[in-house]
GROMACS .gro file of C-alpha atoms in nm:
model
  345
    1MET     CA    1  13.421  13.216   4.325
    2THR     CA    2  13.109  13.178   4.542
    3TYR     CA    3  13.147  13.199   4.917
    4LEU     CA    4  12.922  13.090   5.198
    5SER     CA    5  12.650  13.347   5.268
    6LEU     CA    6  12.698  13.337   5.644
    7ASN     CA    7  12.531  13.674   5.692
    8GLU     CA    8  12.220  13.539   5.520
    9LEU     CA    9  12.226  13.215   5.716
   10PHE     CA   10  12.284  13.388   6.049
   11PRO     CA   11  12.156  13.750   6.055
   12SER     CA   12  12.315  13.815   6.396
   13LYS     CA   13  12.569  13.665   6.634
   14LEU     CA   14  12.283  13.554   6.855
   15SER     CA   15  12.128  13.352   6.573
   16LEU     CA   16  12.459  13.167   6.529
   17PHE     CA   17  12.476  13.096   6.904
   18ILE     CA   18  12.116  12.973   6.893
   19PHE     CA   19  12.204  12.741   6.603
   20ILE     CA   20  12.503  12.596   6.790
   21GLY     CA   21  12.313  12.571   7.119
   22TYR     CA   22  12.025  12.396   6.947
   23ILE     CA   23  12.257  12.127   6.812
   24LEU     CA   24  12.445  12.079   7.140
   25LEU     CA   25  12.126  12.051   7.344
   26PHE     CA   26  11.984  11.785   7.112
   27VAL     CA   27  12.309  11.587   7.119
   28ASN     CA   28  12.313  11.614   7.498
   29GLN     CA   29  11.950  11.498   7.509
   30GLY     CA   30  12.038  11.177   7.329
   31LEU     CA   31  12.323  11.106   7.568
   32LEU     CA   32  12.108  11.182   7.875
   33VAL     CA   33  11.818  10.965   7.759
   34THR     CA   34  12.058  10.678   7.692
   35ALA     CA   35  12.206  10.720   8.039
   36SER     CA   36  11.857  10.706   8.194
   37GLN     CA   37  11.774  10.370   8.035
   38LYS     CA   38  11.805  10.035   8.206
   39SER     CA   39  12.043   9.767   8.083
   40ASP     CA   40  11.770   9.629   7.854
   41ASN     CA   41  11.729   9.972   7.690
   42LYS     CA   42  11.389  10.021   7.852
   43TYR     CA   43  11.279  10.298   8.087
   44ASP     CA   44  11.226  10.254   8.459
   45TYR     CA   45  11.001  10.560   8.476
   46ASN     CA   46  10.662  10.661   8.336
   47ILE     CA   47  10.739  10.820   8.001
   48VAL     CA   48  10.415  11.016   7.974
   49THR     CA   49  10.474  11.166   8.318
   50VAL     CA   50  10.816  11.284   8.206
   51VAL     CA   51  10.671  11.442   7.891
   52LEU     CA   52  10.400  11.621   8.091
   53LEU     CA   53  10.634  11.747   8.364
   54THR     CA   54  10.879  11.866   8.099
   55GLU     CA   55  10.604  12.086   7.954
   56VAL     CA   56  10.540  12.222   8.304
   57LEU     CA   57  10.910  12.310   8.335
   58LYS     CA   58  10.897  12.487   7.998
   59LEU     CA   59  10.592  12.685   8.110
   60ILE     CA   60  10.762  12.791   8.433
   61ALA     CA   61  11.082  12.890   8.249
   62SER     CA   62  10.894  13.097   7.991
   63SER     CA   63  10.688  13.269   8.260
   64ILE     CA   64  11.000  13.358   8.459
   65LEU     CA   65  11.177  13.492   8.150
   66TYR     CA   66  10.876  13.710   8.071
   67CYS     CA   67  10.828  13.835   8.428
   68LYS     CA   68  11.197  13.931   8.439
   69ASP     CA   69  11.110  14.234   8.224
   70PHE     CA   70  10.734  14.268   8.275
   71PRO     CA   71  10.494  14.236   8.571
   72VAL     CA   72  10.283  13.923   8.621
   73LYS     CA   73   9.970  14.129   8.559
   74SER     CA   74  10.100  14.212   8.213
   75LEU     CA   75  10.136  13.841   8.134
   76VAL     CA   76   9.774  13.777   8.229
   77ILE     CA   77   9.661  14.074   8.018
   78ASP     CA   78   9.862  13.952   7.716
   79VAL     CA   79   9.716  13.602   7.747
   80VAL     CA   80   9.360  13.736   7.757
   81LYS     CA   81   9.421  13.991   7.481
   82ASN     CA   82   9.572  13.730   7.247
   83LYS     CA   83   9.336  13.443   7.326
   84THR     CA   84   9.293  13.378   6.954
   85VAL     CA   85   9.665  13.306   6.919
   86LEU     CA   86   9.640  13.090   7.232
   87LEU     CA   87   9.376  12.877   7.061
   88LEU     CA   88   9.579  12.859   6.738
   89TYR     CA   89   9.870  12.714   6.937
   90PHE     CA   90   9.660  12.407   7.018
   91ILE     CA   91   9.748  12.276   6.671
   92PRO     CA   92  10.130  12.262   6.712
   93ALA     CA   93  10.087  12.173   7.081
   94PHE     CA   94   9.880  11.867   6.991
   95LEU     CA   95  10.129  11.768   6.722
   96TYR     CA   96  10.425  11.802   6.959
   97CYS     CA   97  10.232  11.605   7.221
   98LEU     CA   98  10.198  11.315   6.979
   99TYR     CA   99  10.557  11.352   6.860
  100ASN     CA  100  10.709  11.346   7.210
  101ASN     CA  101  10.514  11.040   7.316
  102LEU     CA  102  10.563  10.855   6.987
  103SER     CA  103  10.938  10.911   7.008
  104PHE     CA  104  10.954  10.691   7.317
  105ILE     CA  105  10.721  10.431   7.167
  106ASN     CA  106  10.915  10.410   6.840
  107LEU     CA  107  11.252  10.391   7.014
  108SER     CA  108  11.123  10.091   7.207
  109THR     CA  109  11.014   9.925   6.881
  110PHE     CA  110  11.284  10.017   6.628
  111ASP     CA  111  11.656   9.995   6.677
  112PRO     CA  112  11.823  10.340   6.679
  113THR     CA  113  11.964  10.294   6.327
  114THR     CA  114  11.625  10.227   6.169
  115TYR     CA  115  11.461  10.497   6.380
  116TYR     CA  116  11.700  10.776   6.277
  117LEU     CA  117  11.701  10.661   5.917
  118LEU     CA  118  11.322  10.683   5.889
  119LEU     CA  119  11.311  11.022   6.059
  120GLN     CA  120  11.523  11.172   5.781
  121LEU     CA  121  11.213  11.159   5.559
  122ARG     CA  122  11.110  11.479   5.738
  123VAL     CA  123  11.373  11.667   5.534
  124VAL     CA  124  11.171  11.648   5.213
  125VAL     CA  125  10.836  11.675   5.393
  126THR     CA  126  10.951  11.997   5.562
  127GLY     CA  127  11.047  12.143   5.225
  128ILE     CA  128  10.703  12.065   5.082
  129LEU     CA  129  10.522  12.212   5.383
  130PHE     CA  130  10.743  12.522   5.368
  131GLN     CA  131  10.617  12.582   5.015
  132ILE     CA  132  10.251  12.518   5.098
  133ILE     CA  133  10.224  12.721   5.420
  134PHE     CA  134  10.455  13.013   5.334
  135LYS     CA  135  10.374  12.996   4.960
  136LYS     CA  136  10.742  13.026   4.870
  137THR     CA  137  10.876  12.807   4.593
  138LEU     CA  138  11.207  12.640   4.667
  139SER     CA  139  11.467  12.665   4.393
  140LYS     CA  140  11.615  12.361   4.220
  141LYS     CA  141  11.937  12.416   4.414
  142GLN     CA  142  11.746  12.418   4.742
  143TRP     CA  143  11.563  12.098   4.653
  144LEU     CA  144  11.891  11.940   4.544
  145SER     CA  145  12.050  12.032   4.877
  146LEU     CA  146  11.757  11.874   5.064
  147PHE     CA  147  11.785  11.549   4.870
  148ILE     CA  148  12.164  11.540   4.914
  149LEU     CA  149  12.113  11.591   5.286
  150THR     CA  150  11.871  11.299   5.290
  151LEU     CA  151  12.126  11.088   5.102
  152GLY     CA  152  12.394  11.183   5.353
  153CYS     CA  153  12.176  11.079   5.645
  154MET     CA  154  12.097  10.750   5.471
  155LEU     CA  155  12.468  10.686   5.407
  156LYS     CA  156  12.524  10.723   5.781
  157GLN     CA  157  12.302  10.419   5.833
  158ILE     CA  158  12.447  10.195   5.558
  159ASN     CA  159  12.712   9.954   5.680
  160PHE     CA  160  12.984   9.899   5.418
  161THR     CA  161  13.176   9.656   5.638
  162GLU     CA  162  13.097   9.337   5.824
  163PRO     CA  163  12.869   9.421   6.119
  164ASP     CA  164  13.029   9.408   6.460
  165LYS     CA  165  12.848   9.159   6.679
  166ASN     CA  166  12.918   9.381   6.978
  167ASP     CA  167  12.787   9.693   6.805
  168ILE     CA  168  12.452   9.781   6.962
  169SER     CA  169  12.348   9.975   6.653
  170THR     CA  170  12.312   9.655   6.449
  171LYS     CA  171  12.052   9.488   6.671
  172SER     CA  172  11.692   9.446   6.566
  173GLY     CA  173  11.760   9.540   6.208
  174SER     CA  174  11.433   9.411   6.065
  175MET     CA  175  11.148   9.654   6.016
  176ASP     CA  176  10.788   9.603   6.118
  177TYR     CA  177  10.573   9.748   5.839
  178GLY     CA  178  10.256   9.718   6.048
  179ILE     CA  179  10.142   9.948   6.326
  180SER     CA  180  10.502  10.046   6.408
  181ALA     CA  181  10.556  10.177   6.055
  182ILE     CA  182  10.239  10.382   6.091
  183PHE     CA  183  10.362  10.524   6.423
  184ILE     CA  184  10.695  10.634   6.276
  185PHE     CA  185  10.518  10.790   5.976
  186VAL     CA  186  10.280  10.979   6.206
  187GLN     CA  187  10.578  11.102   6.409
  188ILE     CA  188  10.747  11.234   6.094
  189ILE     CA  189  10.432  11.419   5.987
  190CYS     CA  190  10.384  11.560   6.338
  191SER     CA  191  10.744  11.683   6.346
  192CYS     CA  192  10.719  11.859   6.011
  193LEU     CA  193  10.372  12.006   6.056
  194ALA     CA  194  10.442  12.127   6.409
  195GLY     CA  195  10.774  12.288   6.320
  196VAL     CA  196  10.652  12.471   6.011
  197TYR     CA  197  10.316  12.573   6.160
  198ASN     CA  198  10.485  12.694   6.479
  199GLU     CA  199  10.716  12.907   6.265
  200TYR     CA  200  10.411  13.040   6.083
  201LEU     CA  201  10.254  13.151   6.412
  202LEU     CA  202  10.579  13.307   6.535
  203LYS     CA  203  10.620  13.516   6.223
  204ASN     CA  204  10.259  13.590   6.123
  205GLN     CA  205   9.958  13.581   6.359
  206GLY     CA  206  10.189  13.593   6.659
  207ALA     CA  207  10.435  13.848   6.517
  208ASP     CA  208  10.309  14.117   6.757
  209VAL     CA  209  10.307  13.885   7.058
  210ASN     CA  210  10.607  13.865   7.290
  211ILE     CA  211  10.804  13.547   7.223
  212TYR     CA  212  10.783  13.440   7.589
  213VAL     CA  213  10.404  13.483   7.582
  214GLN     CA  214  10.394  13.264   7.271
  215ASN     CA  215  10.595  13.004   7.460
  216VAL     CA  216  10.344  13.025   7.745
  217PHE     CA  217  10.065  12.962   7.492
  218MET     CA  218  10.247  12.661   7.350
  219TYR     CA  219  10.323  12.498   7.685
  220LEU     CA  220   9.981  12.567   7.837
  221ASP     CA  221   9.821  12.398   7.538
  222SER     CA  222  10.078  12.115   7.548
  223ILE     CA  223  10.001  12.044   7.914
  224ILE     CA  224   9.629  12.029   7.837
  225CYS     CA  225   9.692  11.797   7.540
  226ASN     CA  226   9.908  11.562   7.749
  227VAL     CA  227   9.651  11.551   8.030
  228ILE     CA  228   9.379  11.469   7.775
  229LEU     CA  229   9.603  11.197   7.626
  230LEU     CA  230   9.663  11.050   7.971
  231THR     CA  231   9.290  11.053   8.040
  232ILE     CA  232   9.200  10.888   7.710
  233THR     CA  233   9.461  10.613   7.757
  234GLY     CA  234   9.353  10.560   8.117
  235GLY     CA  235   9.696  10.639   8.260
  236ILE     CA  236   9.615  10.962   8.442
  237LEU     CA  237   9.615  10.794   8.785
  238ASP     CA  238   9.925  10.580   8.728
  239ALA     CA  239  10.121  10.880   8.602
  240PHE     CA  240  10.111  11.050   8.941
  241THR     CA  241  10.145  10.765   9.185
  242TYR     CA  242  10.411  10.789   9.456
  243LYS     CA  243  10.616  10.516   9.288
  244SER     CA  244  10.600  10.689   8.950
  245ILE     CA  245  10.692  11.032   9.087
  246THR     CA  246  10.981  10.886   9.289
  247LYS     CA  247  11.136  10.736   8.976
  248VAL     CA  248  11.086  11.059   8.784
  249LEU     CA  249  11.273  11.250   9.055
  250HIS     CA  250  11.589  11.047   8.989
  251TYR     CA  251  11.870  11.284   8.895
  252LYS     CA  252  11.920  11.128   8.551
  253VAL     CA  253  11.554  11.174   8.464
  254LEU     CA  254  11.557  11.529   8.601
  255LEU     CA  255  11.851  11.608   8.373
  256VAL     CA  256  11.655  11.470   8.077
  257MET     CA  257  11.359  11.695   8.160
  258CYS     CA  258  11.570  12.007   8.221
  259ASN     CA  259  11.766  11.960   7.900
  260ASN     CA  260  11.446  11.897   7.706
  261ALA     CA  261  11.293  12.211   7.857
  262ALA     CA  262  11.596  12.409   7.739
  263ILE     CA  263  11.549  12.261   7.391
  264GLY     CA  264  11.192  12.388   7.385
  265ILE     CA  265  11.296  12.743   7.474
  266VAL     CA  266  11.587  12.749   7.228
  267THR     CA  267  11.372  12.602   6.949
  268SER     CA  268  11.127  12.893   6.976
  269PHE     CA  269  11.416  13.139   6.936
  270PHE     CA  270  11.550  12.925   6.651
  271LEU     CA  271  11.224  12.947   6.456
  272LYS     CA  272  11.191  13.315   6.541
  273THR     CA  273  11.532  13.412   6.402
  274LEU     CA  274  11.595  13.136   6.145
  275ASN     CA  275  11.364  12.884   5.971
  276SER     CA  276  11.243  12.524   5.973
  277ILE     CA  277  11.465  12.407   5.686
  278LEU     CA  278  11.780  12.531   5.859
  279LYS     CA  279  11.644  12.353   6.168
  280THR     CA  280  11.640  12.034   5.962
  281PHE     CA  281  12.006  12.080   5.872
  282ALA     CA  282  12.081  12.137   6.240
  283SER     CA  283  11.918  11.801   6.313
  284ALA     CA  284  12.139  11.637   6.050
  285LEU     CA  285  12.451  11.792   6.203
  286GLU     CA  286  12.331  11.669   6.539
  287LEU     CA  287  12.320  11.315   6.398
  288VAL     CA  288  12.679  11.341   6.274
  289LEU     CA  289  12.802  11.505   6.596
  290THR     CA  290  12.637  11.231   6.798
  291ALA     CA  291  12.840  10.973   6.606
  292VAL     CA  292  13.163  11.160   6.678
  293LEU     CA  293  13.086  11.204   7.049
  294SER     CA  294  12.979  10.841   7.074
  295TYR     CA  295  13.325  10.748   6.949
  296ILE     CA  296  13.491  10.981   7.200
  297PHE     CA  297  13.286  10.886   7.507
  298PHE     CA  298  13.168  10.532   7.429
  299SER     CA  299  13.441  10.408   7.189
  300ILE     CA  300  13.185  10.330   6.918
  301PRO     CA  301  13.387  10.299   6.592
  302ILE     CA  302  13.342  10.549   6.308
  303TYR     CA  303  13.317  10.343   5.990
  304LEU     CA  304  13.337  10.444   5.624
  305ASN     CA  305  12.964  10.518   5.615
  306THR     CA  306  13.007  10.781   5.887
  307VAL     CA  307  13.290  10.955   5.700
  308LEU     CA  308  13.087  10.955   5.376
  309ALA     CA  309  12.784  11.089   5.562
  310ILE     CA  310  12.984  11.375   5.714
  311LEU     CA  311  13.123  11.476   5.374
  312THR     CA  312  12.782  11.453   5.206
  313VAL     CA  313  12.603  11.651   5.477
  314MET     CA  314  12.873  11.919   5.473
  315PHE     CA  315  12.834  11.954   5.095
  316ALA     CA  316  12.455  11.976   5.128
  317ILE     CA  317  12.490  12.255   5.385
  318TYR     CA  318  12.735  12.438   5.158
  319LEU     CA  319  12.493  12.406   4.866
  320TYR     CA  320  12.199  12.526   5.075
  321SER     CA  321  12.396  12.825   5.204
  322GLN     CA  322  12.439  12.956   4.848
  323ASN     CA  323  12.068  13.038   4.836
  324PRO     CA  324  11.915  13.010   5.185
  325VAL     CA  325  11.543  13.045   5.246
  326ASN     CA  326  11.470  13.383   5.402
  327ASN     CA  327  11.129  13.395   5.565
  328ALA     CA  328  11.137  13.711   5.772
  329GLN     CA  329  10.853  13.780   6.010
  330LYS     CA  330  10.605  14.058   5.946
  331ASN     CA  331  10.728  14.402   6.049
  332SER     CA  332  10.562  14.548   6.355
  333SER     CA  333  10.657  14.777   6.639
  334LYS     CA  334  10.671  14.492   6.885
  335SER     CA  335  10.865  14.262   6.650
  336VAL     CA  336  11.124  14.537   6.604
  337GLU     CA  337  11.155  14.568   6.981
  338GLN     CA  338  11.193  14.190   7.011
  339LYS     CA  339  11.462  14.193   6.742
  340GLN     CA  340  11.651  14.461   6.935
  341LEU     CA  341  11.610  14.258   7.252
  342LEU     CA  342  11.745  13.946   7.080
  343GLU     CA  343  12.048  14.138   6.955
  344GLU     CA  344  12.122  14.260   7.308
  345VAL     CA  345  12.110  13.916   7.468
   0.00000   0.00000   0.00000
């Protein structure tokens, strides 16, 4: 009888905690963003400002975490010494910049059901990119698990019963195959490319660079990308008006930014200790957990499609765990020290 290879999935206790924390933070993010919306499901604050300030929070958090063990001078030296890696991080930073801003745009265009359904296409795209960038061929079982996971996520969005007129998830069911379809496709590509390429930097060119320094690289570049985006769109002045800043400082919006900043930090540890495909499964579990918590906190019914989705996703995870992708980072003196540090946390 074959058992789950938990030791292969989670090399250490910390990696398991990171996996769980990653899921919980993303679920919490969805709840917080929903709570920050107005009654018409729109936002009363400048979205781009929130994205930019969130990157600033991530930069501050990463700098503090680094300076907890090393002097500020050492951080400056590391940044200068690894300026090539800093430049390489502009690629995932730009992709995440587009992704974060497109997520708000697409959620204002598509209903949540259509939005989450379309995003599940990143499962297969991530698998393809994993093969291309890391040059590791996925087995038939791994591909099967990815497709089953996609099926499970699709089942979650199929309504097998008569739609409830009071169910907010059934509104705006029609899809716009014009510019909105292009936006959602670009967001999917950005998500997959950024996640896999970021993992590539963490485990290859950046293997000898402290993980907090790599985070500093990412968030510095992200801030620059967001400022450039604001300038190009002509919203740089509106983003920092007194009225805009006042709305951003509302406690609900601050919680959204803080939680999102925590997601950024945890994601870097996730990709450092695990891999992008397992990250995709975490996102699928987050979708299922969101449905359960929505029932608990908001009394949103769990229909047959939700039950089928849970069973299908659980089976896909079981199948994947039989032969997980192991993409260990390159061995180096500093990476060994970082591994020891991670195990001590």
